[in-house]
């Protein structure tokens, strides 16, 4: 008789409902179940809660982001006023740099980041925006844009990661800050991507990956994650605290690099943004700013020797 | 700062895990299923001499860490130290939960993509910023029994009177008298006097 009853209840799906109910009333929650009580000592023992309350409570996260962003903007204004932008001839040949899929993936990532960074900063300064509907909308857009970025992350990484590996001439590039401190046009030691672009690439992909992971941890909040908890040796609530800390600090770095990226493409090198729209880079720009890539293309016979060989020196 | 300070205290020697407090809270405030403002937890279950139960909700801390970390500053602390918040300002980011030692803040998952809704937590039956005892206040924050001169539901419902709520010196006095009378004590769960937010 009991067996029959058992099968009847199985058939009516009572067990499934029960599981759902237990989930819903947080019966097995690691944050709100027993965790409510057993997590109290972790609040005092390890430093995550203290660090988080200290930094967030005193507004250090927001200050860090604000100072970094303002410093970058001031530096750019200074650079634009003192050194000024670089102009390259648009009337000579063009070199095909990015195929249509690369450009499309970049576009998806670009849209995502242009939403992610401002909404993130608005959330950091939520009080100044009065909270409520507007900041909540930003929070939701932040989540939606993450999906776009996650879609573009893997192809972007796959397309470019080999060319983004560090090379010895990157050090030279860094010592001369990419030649951006002078208006002199002479070939700069850089491959298809210079050391600055490489740094940005790693921040955007590896940093972006950690931003997605920590953001997702905070978004889903309460879930059984024994793997994460055991590898890190942390309770669920401490995982969340750590995520918030990492997300805030790394987020400031992402915001800074995005601004640098936009400044370079739009202001510092006039018209260079067209390379990622049309796929073609100006021949002079490639010759000067990506000299080793020019030499590589020349060696492969993909381009003819440039007229700029006579005009400028040549890097060995 | 007013000298009145409201607080909860759960007498661990009296709590019998009957769940009267949490059921009263869920029902009286007409809470959604995924919001549990108050919860009874039994620890060391089955270990003789070590098993005990306690009732846990927002402890209405002094200088509450949730209020410190809120990025939109939706918290406000009443004269009598009850910690409340404005759900219309809240963006549901979850920071208050990370800052809370007691896991008090709750997040209903009603929206599309199951985004976190506005935070919900124990109000010590003191409602919210809406007009006192209005329909809106009840709908968003639950009953405002303090305004009606009544004891919060959980403590009112407690069968063994393990859960005490009220002015802190009075609550402490009752607990002290009990301990003196029964001559033993496992302790009490209450807003800790060495709450870290004060020390940091």
Short mmCIF file of N, CA, C and O in Angstrom, two decimals, chain B residues 46-112:
data_model
loop_
_atom_site.label_atom_id
_atom_site.label_comp_id
_atom_site.label_asym_id
_atom_site.label_seq_id
_atom_site.Cartn_x
_atom_site.Cartn_y
_atom_site.Cartn_z
N UNK B 46 20.86 17.33 17.88
CA UNK B 46 21.08 15.95 18.28
C UNK B 46 22.29 15.73 19.16
O UNK B 46 22.54 14.63 19.62
N UNK B 47 23.06 16.77 19.41
CA UNK B 47 24.23 16.61 20.29
C UNK B 47 23.80 16.99 21.71
O UNK B 47 23.50 18.16 21.97
N UNK B 48 23.72 16.03 22.61
CA UNK B 48 23.19 16.32 23.94
C UNK B 48 23.98 17.42 24.63
O UNK B 48 25.22 17.43 24.60
N UNK B 49 23.27 18.33 25.21
CA UNK B 49 23.90 19.41 25.97
C UNK B 49 24.37 20.56 25.11
O UNK B 49 24.64 21.65 25.62
N UNK B 50 24.50 20.31 23.80
CA UNK B 50 25.01 21.39 22.95
C UNK B 50 23.94 21.97 22.03
O UNK B 50 24.15 23.02 21.43
N UNK B 51 22.84 21.25 21.89
CA UNK B 51 21.79 21.71 20.99
C UNK B 51 21.09 22.93 21.56
O UNK B 51 20.80 22.98 22.76
N UNK B 52 20.91 23.91 20.72
CA UNK B 52 20.09 25.05 21.14
C UNK B 52 19.47 25.71 19.91
O UNK B 52 19.94 25.54 18.79
N UNK B 53 18.41 26.43 20.16
CA UNK B 53 17.71 27.11 19.08
C UNK B 53 17.71 28.60 19.35
O UNK B 53 17.78 29.03 20.50
N UNK B 54 17.62 29.34 18.27
CA UNK B 54 17.53 30.78 18.45
C UNK B 54 16.73 31.38 17.30
O UNK B 54 16.60 30.78 16.24
N UNK B 55 16.20 32.54 17.55
CA UNK B 55 15.39 33.23 16.56
C UNK B 55 16.19 34.44 16.07
O UNK B 55 16.72 35.19 16.87
N UNK B 56 16.27 34.54 14.74
CA UNK B 56 17.17 35.55 14.18
C UNK B 56 16.47 36.43 13.16
O UNK B 56 15.80 35.94 12.26
N UNK B 57 16.62 37.73 13.33
CA UNK B 57 16.14 38.69 12.33
C UNK B 57 17.09 39.88 12.39
O UNK B 57 18.17 39.75 12.95
N UNK B 58 16.69 40.99 11.80
CA UNK B 58 17.50 42.19 11.91
C UNK B 58 17.64 42.56 13.37
O UNK B 58 16.67 42.54 14.13
N UNK B 59 18.87 42.84 13.82
CA UNK B 59 19.11 43.15 15.22
C UNK B 59 19.11 44.65 15.50
O UNK B 59 19.40 45.08 16.60
N UNK B 60 18.86 45.44 14.49
CA UNK B 60 18.78 46.90 14.63
C UNK B 60 20.01 47.46 15.35
O UNK B 60 19.91 48.10 16.40
N UNK B 61 21.17 47.19 14.74
CA UNK B 61 22.47 47.57 15.29
C UNK B 61 22.60 49.07 15.49
O UNK B 61 22.00 49.86 14.76
N UNK B 62 23.44 49.44 16.45
CA UNK B 62 23.86 50.82 16.57
C UNK B 62 24.79 51.10 15.40
O UNK B 62 25.62 50.25 15.08
N UNK B 63 24.71 52.24 14.78
CA UNK B 63 25.57 52.57 13.64
C UNK B 63 25.58 51.42 12.63
O UNK B 63 26.63 50.92 12.25
N UNK B 64 24.38 50.98 12.25
CA UNK B 64 24.21 49.76 11.47
C UNK B 64 25.09 49.74 10.21
O UNK B 64 25.12 50.71 9.46
N UNK B 65 25.83 48.63 9.99
CA UNK B 65 26.71 48.55 8.83
C UNK B 65 25.96 48.58 7.50
O UNK B 65 26.48 49.09 6.51
N UNK B 66 24.72 48.06 7.48
CA UNK B 66 23.93 48.11 6.24
C UNK B 66 23.72 49.55 5.80
O UNK B 66 23.86 49.89 4.62
N UNK B 67 23.41 50.40 6.78
CA UNK B 67 23.18 51.81 6.47
C UNK B 67 24.47 52.48 6.02
O UNK B 67 24.45 53.40 5.20
N UNK B 68 25.61 52.00 6.56
CA UNK B 68 26.89 52.59 6.17
C UNK B 68 27.24 52.31 4.72
O UNK B 68 27.76 53.16 4.02
N UNK B 69 26.97 51.07 4.27
CA UNK B 69 27.45 50.69 2.94
C UNK B 69 26.46 51.00 1.83
O UNK B 69 26.82 50.94 0.66
N UNK B 70 25.20 51.34 2.16
CA UNK B 70 24.19 51.51 1.12
C UNK B 70 24.61 52.58 0.11
O UNK B 70 24.85 53.73 0.49
N UNK B 71 24.75 52.22 -1.19
CA UNK B 71 25.22 53.21 -2.16
C UNK B 71 24.19 54.29 -2.48
O UNK B 71 24.55 55.33 -3.02
N UNK B 72 22.89 54.02 -2.16
CA UNK B 72 21.89 55.05 -2.44
C UNK B 72 21.35 55.66 -1.15
O UNK B 72 20.42 56.46 -1.18
N UNK B 73 21.95 55.27 -0.02
CA UNK B 73 21.59 55.84 1.29
C UNK B 73 20.09 55.75 1.56
O UNK B 73 19.45 56.75 1.89
N UNK B 74 19.51 54.56 1.41
CA UNK B 74 18.05 54.44 1.61
C UNK B 74 17.69 54.14 3.05
O UNK B 74 16.52 54.08 3.40
N UNK B 75 18.68 53.97 3.92
CA UNK B 75 18.39 53.65 5.32
C UNK B 75 18.17 54.91 6.15
O UNK B 75 18.75 55.96 5.86
N UNK B 76 17.35 54.76 7.17
CA UNK B 76 17.28 55.81 8.19
C UNK B 76 17.08 55.15 9.54
O UNK B 76 16.44 54.10 9.64
N UNK B 77 17.67 55.73 10.57
CA UNK B 77 17.61 55.13 11.90
C UNK B 77 16.77 56.03 12.79
O UNK B 77 17.05 57.24 12.92
N UNK B 78 15.71 55.44 13.34
CA UNK B 78 14.79 56.22 14.15
C UNK B 78 15.42 56.65 15.46
O UNK B 78 16.44 56.12 15.88
N UNK B 79 14.77 57.59 16.13
CA UNK B 79 15.21 58.08 17.44
C UNK B 79 15.39 56.91 18.42
O UNK B 79 16.29 56.92 19.24
N UNK B 80 14.49 55.92 18.31
CA UNK B 80 14.56 54.79 19.25
C UNK B 80 15.44 53.67 18.71
O UNK B 80 15.34 52.54 19.15
N UNK B 81 16.31 54.00 17.75
CA UNK B 81 17.35 53.09 17.22
C UNK B 81 16.82 51.99 16.32
O UNK B 81 17.56 51.08 15.97
N UNK B 82 15.54 52.03 15.93
CA UNK B 82 15.04 51.05 14.96
C UNK B 82 15.57 51.43 13.58
O UNK B 82 15.47 52.57 13.16
N UNK B 83 16.18 50.43 12.90
CA UNK B 83 16.80 50.67 11.59
C UNK B 83 15.78 50.38 10.50
O UNK B 83 15.30 49.25 10.38
N UNK B 84 15.41 51.39 9.73
CA UNK B 84 14.43 51.22 8.66
C UNK B 84 15.01 51.68 7.33
O UNK B 84 16.08 52.30 7.30
N UNK B 85 14.31 51.36 6.24
CA UNK B 85 14.81 51.79 4.93
C UNK B 85 13.65 52.10 4.00
O UNK B 85 12.52 51.67 4.22
N UNK B 86 13.97 52.85 2.96
CA UNK B 86 12.97 53.28 1.98
C UNK B 86 13.08 52.38 0.75
O UNK B 86 14.06 52.44 0.01
N UNK B 87 12.04 51.57 0.54
CA UNK B 87 12.10 50.61 -0.58
C UNK B 87 12.00 51.29 -1.94
O UNK B 87 12.38 50.70 -2.95
N UNK B 88 11.48 52.51 -1.97
CA UNK B 88 11.39 53.20 -3.26
C UNK B 88 12.75 53.72 -3.70
O UNK B 88 12.97 53.97 -4.88
N UNK B 89 13.65 53.92 -2.73
CA UNK B 89 15.01 54.38 -3.06
C UNK B 89 15.93 53.19 -3.31
O UNK B 89 16.84 53.28 -4.13
N UNK B 90 15.68 52.10 -2.62
CA UNK B 90 16.54 50.91 -2.72
C UNK B 90 16.64 50.43 -4.17
O UNK B 90 15.66 50.43 -4.90
N UNK B 91 17.86 50.03 -4.58
CA UNK B 91 18.04 49.53 -5.94
C UNK B 91 18.27 48.01 -5.95
O UNK B 91 18.48 47.42 -7.01
N UNK B 92 18.28 47.40 -4.78
CA UNK B 92 18.45 45.94 -4.71
C UNK B 92 19.83 45.48 -5.13
O UNK B 92 19.96 44.51 -5.86
N UNK B 93 20.87 46.17 -4.67
CA UNK B 93 22.23 45.79 -5.07
C UNK B 93 22.78 44.67 -4.20
O UNK B 93 23.65 43.92 -4.63
N UNK B 94 22.29 44.56 -2.98
CA UNK B 94 22.72 43.47 -2.11
C UNK B 94 23.85 43.82 -1.15
O UNK B 94 24.26 42.99 -0.35
N UNK B 95 24.37 45.06 -1.23
CA UNK B 95 25.50 45.43 -0.38
C UNK B 95 25.15 45.32 1.11
O UNK B 95 26.00 44.94 1.92
N UNK B 96 23.90 45.68 1.47
CA UNK B 96 23.51 45.63 2.89
C UNK B 96 23.65 44.20 3.43
O UNK B 96 24.06 43.99 4.56
N UNK B 97 23.32 43.23 2.56
CA UNK B 97 23.42 41.83 2.99
C UNK B 97 24.88 41.46 3.27
O UNK B 97 25.19 40.76 4.22
N UNK B 98 25.79 41.96 2.41
CA UNK B 98 27.22 41.64 2.61
C UNK B 98 27.74 42.28 3.90
O UNK B 98 28.66 41.77 4.52
N UNK B 99 27.14 43.41 4.26
CA UNK B 99 27.63 44.14 5.43
C UNK B 99 26.99 43.63 6.72
O UNK B 99 27.48 43.91 7.80
N UNK B 100 25.88 42.89 6.59
CA UNK B 100 25.11 42.49 7.78
C UNK B 100 25.73 41.26 8.44
O UNK B 100 26.00 40.28 7.78
N UNK B 101 25.94 41.30 9.77
CA UNK B 101 26.46 40.11 10.44
C UNK B 101 25.42 39.00 10.56
O UNK B 101 25.77 37.86 10.81
N UNK B 102 24.14 39.33 10.39
CA UNK B 102 23.07 38.38 10.70
C UNK B 102 22.29 37.89 9.49
O UNK B 102 21.27 37.22 9.65
N UNK B 103 22.71 38.22 8.30
CA UNK B 103 21.99 37.78 7.11
C UNK B 103 20.55 38.24 7.09
O UNK B 103 19.67 37.53 6.62
N UNK B 104 20.28 39.43 7.61
CA UNK B 104 18.90 39.90 7.73
C UNK B 104 18.28 40.36 6.41
O UNK B 104 17.14 40.02 6.13
N UNK B 105 19.00 41.14 5.58
CA UNK B 105 18.36 41.64 4.35
C UNK B 105 17.93 40.52 3.40
O UNK B 105 18.68 39.58 3.16
N UNK B 106 16.72 40.64 2.88
CA UNK B 106 16.14 39.64 1.99
C UNK B 106 15.88 40.29 0.64
O UNK B 106 15.60 41.48 0.56
N UNK B 107 15.93 39.47 -0.43
CA UNK B 107 15.68 40.02 -1.76
C UNK B 107 14.67 39.19 -2.53
O UNK B 107 15.00 38.09 -2.98
N UNK B 108 13.43 39.69 -2.66
CA UNK B 108 12.44 38.96 -3.46
C UNK B 108 12.86 38.96 -4.92
O UNK B 108 13.50 39.90 -5.40
N UNK B 109 12.51 37.87 -5.61
CA UNK B 109 12.98 37.71 -7.00
C UNK B 109 11.81 37.76 -7.96
O UNK B 109 11.56 36.80 -8.68
N UNK B 110 11.04 38.83 -7.94
CA UNK B 110 9.83 38.87 -8.74
C UNK B 110 10.04 39.27 -10.19
O UNK B 110 9.35 38.81 -11.08
N UNK B 111 11.03 40.12 -10.45
CA UNK B 111 11.15 40.79 -11.75
C UNK B 111 11.55 39.87 -12.89
O UNK B 111 11.79 38.69 -12.71
N UNK B 112 11.60 40.46 -14.10
CA UNK B 112 12.07 39.69 -15.25
C UNK B 112 13.54 39.38 -15.05
O UNK B 112 14.26 40.12 -14.39
#
